[in-house]
């Protein structure tokens, strides 16, 4: 395979704080010899763990980029032991467009791993992180929220894994983040995910879902800032005491946690985020939009628990995720 064309404009091995870019050559109509310039900050102080921090894996999710941009102007080399690599807008083309996927190739970065060095721009970014960035890291924190199509209670999460030692370490880091909710997450589709790539390398990996609707709030930004600091302390990179507040621990034991729409129309939430639901409760209705006199299609919870996610826009299509229920740990 050819070498990946991405180059870093800053050093990874030198002490100090370095601001620059991951430069990806990209020829397009507006610039024949252009490049995608992904902002990058590397802060290093001696030997110690390396923490890789990423936001905007999907371009319409903002708590991560806000917290990480702030970190690049507040964290000093003398504050840490080891190395912190900060990429506030991981999928930079999508971030600039305010879209989930890249406008250059419609690539969903979080379904593009391990990528290709000779592929589309999104595949090249995935390949560079697969083969250059992830191998440098000991612990990885990748910020997510619901984007324009989902809304979530604010939670940190780590995946249920076959390797229980690695799973336990990731759950500990998730708890250290200390979001209002902590979820042992079961993915419905983990093929091609950044998460899976990191976990397969044996990395401690934590992600989040901190809200949604294509924006952020003062509350969710506060959760991101506090959790980020806690994560760095837990990793052994930053000195200090973690701020630990009550968290509700949830798990997702099976696919019954997910409810999908099998019709299209106007979405009516019946249960709000964070509310308790019982098996069989109506959690949402979908109304016809093209005629009157039709009763709505009702959707019921397939298990008891807490509503942790819901469809966000007022209109819904067949196949869209309508709601997710998490089960409290006892």
Tab-separated table of C-alpha atoms in Angstrom:
chain	number	residue	atom	x	y	z
A	1	UNK	CA	0.000	0.000	0.000
A	2	UNK	CA	1.210	3.573	-0.656
A	3	UNK	CA	2.098	5.920	2.189
A	4	UNK	CA	-0.589	8.178	3.580
A	5	UNK	CA	-0.194	11.711	2.142
A	6	UNK	CA	-1.151	13.455	5.410
A	7	UNK	CA	1.704	15.248	7.164
A	8	UNK	CA	1.789	16.983	10.547
A	9	UNK	CA	3.169	20.528	10.584
A	10	UNK	CA	4.139	20.239	14.268
A	11	UNK	CA	6.437	17.789	16.106
A	12	UNK	CA	5.039	15.014	18.274
A	13	UNK	CA	8.263	14.278	20.179
A	14	UNK	CA	9.416	17.745	21.314
A	15	UNK	CA	8.551	19.277	24.672
A	16	UNK	CA	6.458	22.432	24.690
A	17	UNK	CA	3.173	23.471	23.101
A	18	UNK	CA	2.859	23.279	19.330
A	19	UNK	CA	-0.049	24.579	17.254
A	20	UNK	CA	-0.394	23.518	13.633
A	21	UNK	CA	-2.229	21.236	11.266
A	22	UNK	CA	-2.596	17.820	9.774
A	23	UNK	CA	-2.171	18.699	6.104
A	24	UNK	CA	-4.041	16.527	3.604
A	25	UNK	CA	-3.411	17.389	-0.072
A	26	UNK	CA	-6.766	17.727	-1.814
A	27	UNK	CA	-7.141	18.863	-5.417
A	28	UNK	CA	-10.571	20.315	-6.158
A	29	UNK	CA	-12.313	22.834	-8.383
A	30	UNK	CA	-11.454	25.835	-6.208
A	31	UNK	CA	-7.794	24.875	-5.648
A	32	UNK	CA	-5.893	22.562	-7.971
A	33	UNK	CA	-3.054	22.149	-5.454
A	34	UNK	CA	-5.139	22.668	-2.341
A	35	UNK	CA	-5.124	20.945	1.023
A	36	UNK	CA	-7.457	20.128	3.893
A	37	UNK	CA	-5.864	21.688	6.982
A	38	UNK	CA	-7.044	19.919	10.158
A	39	UNK	CA	-6.179	22.010	13.276
A	40	UNK	CA	-3.858	20.217	15.686
A	41	UNK	CA	-2.278	20.987	19.061
A	42	UNK	CA	0.438	18.866	20.691
A	43	UNK	CA	1.485	19.577	24.288
A	44	UNK	CA	4.358	17.575	25.736
A	45	UNK	CA	6.366	17.643	28.950
A	46	UNK	CA	8.779	14.767	29.443
A	47	UNK	CA	7.970	11.090	29.621
A	48	UNK	CA	4.507	9.920	30.544
A	49	UNK	CA	1.228	8.723	29.091
A	50	UNK	CA	-0.121	10.001	25.795
A	51	UNK	CA	-3.768	11.029	25.655
A	52	UNK	CA	-5.441	11.555	22.266
A	53	UNK	CA	-8.453	13.904	22.348
A	54	UNK	CA	-10.806	14.302	19.383
A	55	UNK	CA	-14.012	16.196	18.614
A	56	UNK	CA	-16.300	16.618	15.605
A	57	UNK	CA	-15.877	13.038	14.416
A	58	UNK	CA	-19.270	14.039	13.078
A	59	UNK	CA	-19.296	17.636	11.965
A	60	UNK	CA	-22.567	18.791	13.566
A	61	UNK	CA	-21.596	17.964	17.167
A	62	UNK	CA	-20.130	20.854	19.161
A	63	UNK	CA	-19.444	20.161	22.842
A	64	UNK	CA	-16.175	18.428	22.014
A	65	UNK	CA	-14.782	21.143	19.739
A	66	UNK	CA	-15.668	23.831	22.301
A	67	UNK	CA	-14.011	22.030	25.231
A	68	UNK	CA	-10.961	21.066	23.173
A	69	UNK	CA	-10.432	24.514	21.662
A	70	UNK	CA	-10.517	25.927	25.181
A	71	UNK	CA	-7.977	23.340	26.313
A	72	UNK	CA	-5.541	24.473	23.598
A	73	UNK	CA	-5.423	27.957	25.137
A	74	UNK	CA	-5.508	27.015	28.842
A	75	UNK	CA	-3.345	23.888	29.199
A	76	UNK	CA	0.374	24.601	29.638
A	77	UNK	CA	3.268	22.164	29.242
A	78	UNK	CA	4.266	22.660	32.890
A	79	UNK	CA	0.782	21.490	33.931
A	80	UNK	CA	1.281	17.989	32.567
A	81	UNK	CA	3.545	14.968	32.576
A	82	UNK	CA	3.506	13.186	29.240
A	83	UNK	CA	1.751	14.227	26.065
A	84	UNK	CA	-1.680	15.522	25.082
A	85	UNK	CA	-2.673	15.465	21.405
A	86	UNK	CA	-5.721	17.627	20.673
A	87	UNK	CA	-7.716	17.504	17.428
A	88	UNK	CA	-10.815	19.658	18.044
A	89	UNK	CA	-12.360	18.990	14.620
A	90	UNK	CA	-11.427	15.445	13.642
A	91	UNK	CA	-13.635	15.398	10.523
A	92	UNK	CA	-12.712	18.959	9.594
A	93	UNK	CA	-14.552	19.190	6.244
A	94	UNK	CA	-17.798	18.043	7.887
A	95	UNK	CA	-17.231	20.411	10.807
A	96	UNK	CA	-16.850	23.417	8.501
A	97	UNK	CA	-19.987	22.408	6.608
A	98	UNK	CA	-21.995	21.744	9.791
A	99	UNK	CA	-22.914	18.283	8.541
A	100	UNK	CA	-22.569	14.776	9.920
A	101	UNK	CA	-20.616	13.551	6.898
A	102	UNK	CA	-17.926	15.131	4.752
A	103	UNK	CA	-19.088	17.377	1.889
A	104	UNK	CA	-16.072	16.196	-0.106
A	105	UNK	CA	-17.029	12.539	-0.394
A	106	UNK	CA	-20.100	12.039	1.874
A	107	UNK	CA	-17.858	9.921	4.081
A	108	UNK	CA	-18.940	9.118	7.626
A	109	UNK	CA	-15.585	9.156	9.408
A	110	UNK	CA	-16.896	6.974	12.226
A	111	UNK	CA	-17.741	4.225	9.745
A	112	UNK	CA	-14.557	4.534	7.630
A	113	UNK	CA	-11.901	2.735	9.682
A	114	UNK	CA	-9.330	1.361	9.040
A	115	UNK	CA	-9.430	3.652	6.006
A	116	UNK	CA	-7.183	3.703	2.946
A	117	UNK	CA	-4.083	5.811	2.243
A	118	UNK	CA	-5.133	6.030	-1.420
A	119	UNK	CA	-8.868	6.412	-0.796
A	120	UNK	CA	-11.246	9.332	-0.461
A	121	UNK	CA	-10.351	12.229	1.863
A	122	UNK	CA	-12.365	10.647	4.678
A	123	UNK	CA	-10.657	7.287	4.164
A	124	UNK	CA	-7.235	8.988	4.209
A	125	UNK	CA	-8.030	10.684	7.528
A	126	UNK	CA	-9.157	7.333	8.967
A	127	UNK	CA	-6.002	5.603	7.707
A	128	UNK	CA	-3.750	8.286	9.232
A	129	UNK	CA	-5.377	7.960	12.631
A	130	UNK	CA	-5.368	4.170	12.357
A	131	UNK	CA	-1.659	3.935	11.582
A	132	UNK	CA	-0.103	7.110	13.028
A	133	UNK	CA	-2.212	8.732	15.738
A	134	UNK	CA	-3.756	5.782	17.584
A	135	UNK	CA	-0.467	3.865	17.934
A	136	UNK	CA	0.972	6.863	19.842
A	137	UNK	CA	-1.887	6.947	22.347
A	138	UNK	CA	-2.408	5.176	25.645
A	139	UNK	CA	-5.899	6.571	26.243
A	140	UNK	CA	-8.413	8.066	23.813
A	141	UNK	CA	-11.389	10.368	24.432
A	142	UNK	CA	-13.669	11.016	21.454
A	143	UNK	CA	-16.477	13.537	22.042
A	144	UNK	CA	-19.893	12.981	20.479
A	145	UNK	CA	-23.398	14.349	20.798
A	146	UNK	CA	-26.561	13.761	18.808
A	147	UNK	CA	-25.965	16.173	15.960
A	148	UNK	CA	-28.991	17.446	14.099
A	149	UNK	CA	-30.991	14.203	14.166
A	150	UNK	CA	-30.776	12.909	17.759
A	151	UNK	CA	-30.908	14.230	21.301
A	152	UNK	CA	-29.364	12.536	24.346
A	153	UNK	CA	-29.206	12.795	28.071
A	154	UNK	CA	-25.599	13.876	28.766
A	155	UNK	CA	-23.568	10.710	29.227
A	156	UNK	CA	-20.078	9.292	28.968
A	157	UNK	CA	-19.862	5.776	27.620
A	158	UNK	CA	-17.576	2.847	27.038
A	159	UNK	CA	-18.287	-0.288	25.077
A	160	UNK	CA	-19.093	-3.777	26.189
A	161	UNK	CA	-16.064	-5.753	24.925
A	162	UNK	CA	-14.932	-9.358	24.683
A	163	UNK	CA	-11.656	-8.462	26.426
A	164	UNK	CA	-12.915	-7.897	29.976
A	165	UNK	CA	-9.619	-6.464	31.252
A	166	UNK	CA	-9.687	-3.762	28.581
A	167	UNK	CA	-13.423	-3.307	29.129
A	168	UNK	CA	-12.869	-2.759	32.861
A	169	UNK	CA	-10.172	-0.138	32.231
A	170	UNK	CA	-12.453	1.704	29.818
A	171	UNK	CA	-15.355	1.594	32.293
A	172	UNK	CA	-13.077	3.080	34.980
A	173	UNK	CA	-12.103	5.930	32.644
A	174	UNK	CA	-15.786	6.450	31.752
A	175	UNK	CA	-16.646	6.756	35.450
A	176	UNK	CA	-13.753	9.165	35.943
A	177	UNK	CA	-15.202	11.431	33.252
A	178	UNK	CA	-18.184	11.606	35.611
A	179	UNK	CA	-20.976	12.793	33.329
A	180	UNK	CA	-24.478	12.929	34.854
A	181	UNK	CA	-25.045	9.500	33.279
A	182	UNK	CA	-22.524	6.719	32.573
A	183	UNK	CA	-23.525	4.118	29.980
A	184	UNK	CA	-22.108	0.676	29.242
A	185	UNK	CA	-22.864	0.944	25.546
A	186	UNK	CA	-23.944	-1.782	23.162
A	187	UNK	CA	-23.517	-0.575	19.558
A	188	UNK	CA	-26.013	-1.585	16.897
A	189	UNK	CA	-23.271	-1.349	14.250
A	190	UNK	CA	-19.598	-1.117	15.239
A	191	UNK	CA	-18.041	-1.961	11.878
A	192	UNK	CA	-15.664	0.743	10.684
A	193	UNK	CA	-15.859	2.740	13.911
A	194	UNK	CA	-12.974	4.754	15.377
A	195	UNK	CA	-13.968	3.218	18.713
A	196	UNK	CA	-13.463	-0.308	17.394
A	197	UNK	CA	-10.119	0.579	15.803
A	198	UNK	CA	-8.822	1.930	19.125
A	199	UNK	CA	-10.200	-0.954	21.170
A	200	UNK	CA	-8.715	-3.540	18.804
A	201	UNK	CA	-5.306	-1.942	19.479
A	202	UNK	CA	-5.829	-2.362	23.225
A	203	UNK	CA	-6.392	1.337	23.912
A	204	UNK	CA	-8.556	2.621	26.752
A	205	UNK	CA	-11.376	4.347	24.873
A	206	UNK	CA	-14.151	6.601	26.174
A	207	UNK	CA	-16.782	8.439	24.177
A	208	UNK	CA	-19.729	10.679	25.030
A	209	UNK	CA	-23.185	11.698	23.940
A	210	UNK	CA	-23.734	15.123	25.465
A	211	UNK	CA	-26.913	16.474	23.930
A	212	UNK	CA	-27.953	17.065	20.355
A	213	UNK	CA	-30.068	19.047	17.966
A	214	UNK	CA	-27.063	20.414	16.089
A	215	UNK	CA	-26.001	22.809	18.850
A	216	UNK	CA	-24.766	22.828	22.445
A	217	UNK	CA	-25.962	24.230	25.770
A	218	UNK	CA	-24.287	25.802	28.772
A	219	UNK	CA	-25.012	22.614	30.707
A	220	UNK	CA	-23.582	20.196	28.142
A	221	UNK	CA	-20.504	22.359	27.577
A	222	UNK	CA	-19.945	22.345	31.328
A	223	UNK	CA	-20.196	18.555	31.392
A	224	UNK	CA	-17.609	18.362	28.591
A	225	UNK	CA	-15.149	20.703	30.344
A	226	UNK	CA	-15.374	18.950	33.704
A	227	UNK	CA	-15.192	15.491	32.168
A	228	UNK	CA	-12.185	16.403	30.047
A	229	UNK	CA	-10.233	17.600	33.082
A	230	UNK	CA	-11.210	14.516	35.078
A	231	UNK	CA	-10.127	12.273	32.198
A	232	UNK	CA	-6.672	13.872	32.023
A	233	UNK	CA	-6.225	13.483	35.785
A	234	UNK	CA	-7.348	9.856	35.627
A	235	UNK	CA	-4.874	9.220	32.793
A	236	UNK	CA	-2.016	10.421	34.982
A	237	UNK	CA	-1.165	13.330	32.686
A	238	UNK	CA	-2.594	16.204	34.747
A	239	UNK	CA	-2.136	16.766	38.485
A	240	UNK	CA	-5.125	17.719	40.607
A	241	UNK	CA	-8.258	16.404	42.231
A	242	UNK	CA	-11.151	15.223	40.125
A	243	UNK	CA	-14.569	16.816	40.553
A	244	UNK	CA	-16.839	13.887	41.278
A	245	UNK	CA	-20.618	14.348	41.337
A	246	UNK	CA	-23.420	11.763	41.428
A	247	UNK	CA	-23.837	9.778	38.207
A	248	UNK	CA	-26.510	7.326	37.131
A	249	UNK	CA	-24.997	4.129	35.751
A	250	UNK	CA	-26.856	2.510	32.878
A	251	UNK	CA	-26.322	-0.503	30.676
A	252	UNK	CA	-27.697	-1.647	27.335
A	253	UNK	CA	-28.118	-5.411	27.517
A	254	UNK	CA	-29.550	-6.083	24.051
A	255	UNK	CA	-31.154	-4.695	20.896
A	256	UNK	CA	-34.487	-4.215	22.704
A	257	UNK	CA	-33.021	-0.938	23.967
A	258	UNK	CA	-33.494	0.517	20.470
A	259	UNK	CA	-36.777	1.488	18.811
A	260	UNK	CA	-36.880	2.289	15.095
A	261	UNK	CA	-39.599	3.898	13.038
A	262	UNK	CA	-41.244	1.713	10.401
A	263	UNK	CA	-43.193	4.600	8.928
A	264	UNK	CA	-42.717	8.272	8.144
A	265	UNK	CA	-44.539	11.330	9.332
A	266	UNK	CA	-44.626	13.831	12.192
A	267	UNK	CA	-42.792	12.684	15.322
A	268	UNK	CA	-44.513	13.213	18.687
A	269	UNK	CA	-42.407	12.402	21.758
A	270	UNK	CA	-44.552	10.982	24.538
A	271	UNK	CA	-41.725	10.549	27.056
A	272	UNK	CA	-38.988	13.091	27.768
A	273	UNK	CA	-35.282	12.361	28.060
A	274	UNK	CA	-34.361	11.005	31.488
A	275	UNK	CA	-37.895	9.800	32.230
A	276	UNK	CA	-38.531	6.264	33.436
A	277	UNK	CA	-40.490	3.947	31.164
A	278	UNK	CA	-41.983	0.508	31.692
A	279	UNK	CA	-42.189	-2.350	29.232
A	280	UNK	CA	-45.060	-1.643	26.854
A	281	UNK	CA	-45.361	2.080	27.585
A	282	UNK	CA	-46.047	4.315	24.599
A	283	UNK	CA	-42.854	6.329	24.102
A	284	UNK	CA	-43.654	8.082	20.805
A	285	UNK	CA	-46.294	8.521	18.125
A	286	UNK	CA	-45.907	9.210	14.414
A	287	UNK	CA	-48.709	11.131	12.728
A	288	UNK	CA	-49.572	11.233	9.042
A	289	UNK	CA	-48.605	14.466	7.329
A	290	UNK	CA	-50.527	14.087	4.067
A	291	UNK	CA	-54.127	13.567	5.266
A	292	UNK	CA	-56.476	14.015	8.210
A	293	UNK	CA	-58.569	11.449	10.042
A	294	UNK	CA	-55.769	8.912	10.606
A	295	UNK	CA	-54.805	7.665	14.049
A	296	UNK	CA	-51.090	7.881	14.806
A	297	UNK	CA	-48.725	4.908	14.754
A	298	UNK	CA	-47.789	4.211	18.373
A	299	UNK	CA	-44.365	2.939	19.438
A	300	UNK	CA	-43.931	1.141	22.765
A	301	UNK	CA	-40.902	0.443	24.921
A	302	UNK	CA	-39.516	-3.056	24.408
A	303	UNK	CA	-38.034	-2.982	27.922
A	304	UNK	CA	-38.213	-0.986	31.136
A	305	UNK	CA	-35.608	1.636	31.929
A	306	UNK	CA	-34.759	5.308	31.297
A	307	UNK	CA	-35.154	7.125	27.992
A	308	UNK	CA	-31.591	8.124	27.074
A	309	UNK	CA	-32.052	9.178	23.449
A	310	UNK	CA	-34.770	10.283	21.058
A	311	UNK	CA	-35.220	11.383	17.478
A	312	UNK	CA	-34.809	15.155	17.305
A	313	UNK	CA	-36.413	16.753	14.220
A	314	UNK	CA	-40.172	17.102	14.063
A	315	UNK	CA	-40.395	14.861	10.985
A	316	UNK	CA	-39.209	11.259	10.912
A	317	UNK	CA	-38.537	8.764	8.125
A	318	UNK	CA	-38.832	5.006	7.904
A	319	UNK	CA	-35.756	3.372	9.434
A	320	UNK	CA	-34.810	6.316	11.668
A	321	UNK	CA	-33.894	5.594	15.275
A	322	UNK	CA	-36.854	6.806	17.274
A	323	UNK	CA	-35.771	6.193	20.876
A	324	UNK	CA	-33.216	4.386	23.063
A	325	UNK	CA	-33.817	3.008	26.563
A	326	UNK	CA	-31.022	2.339	29.043
A	327	UNK	CA	-31.351	0.040	32.037
A	328	UNK	CA	-30.187	1.321	35.454
A	329	UNK	CA	-27.482	-0.718	37.158
A	330	UNK	CA	-28.701	-2.231	40.397
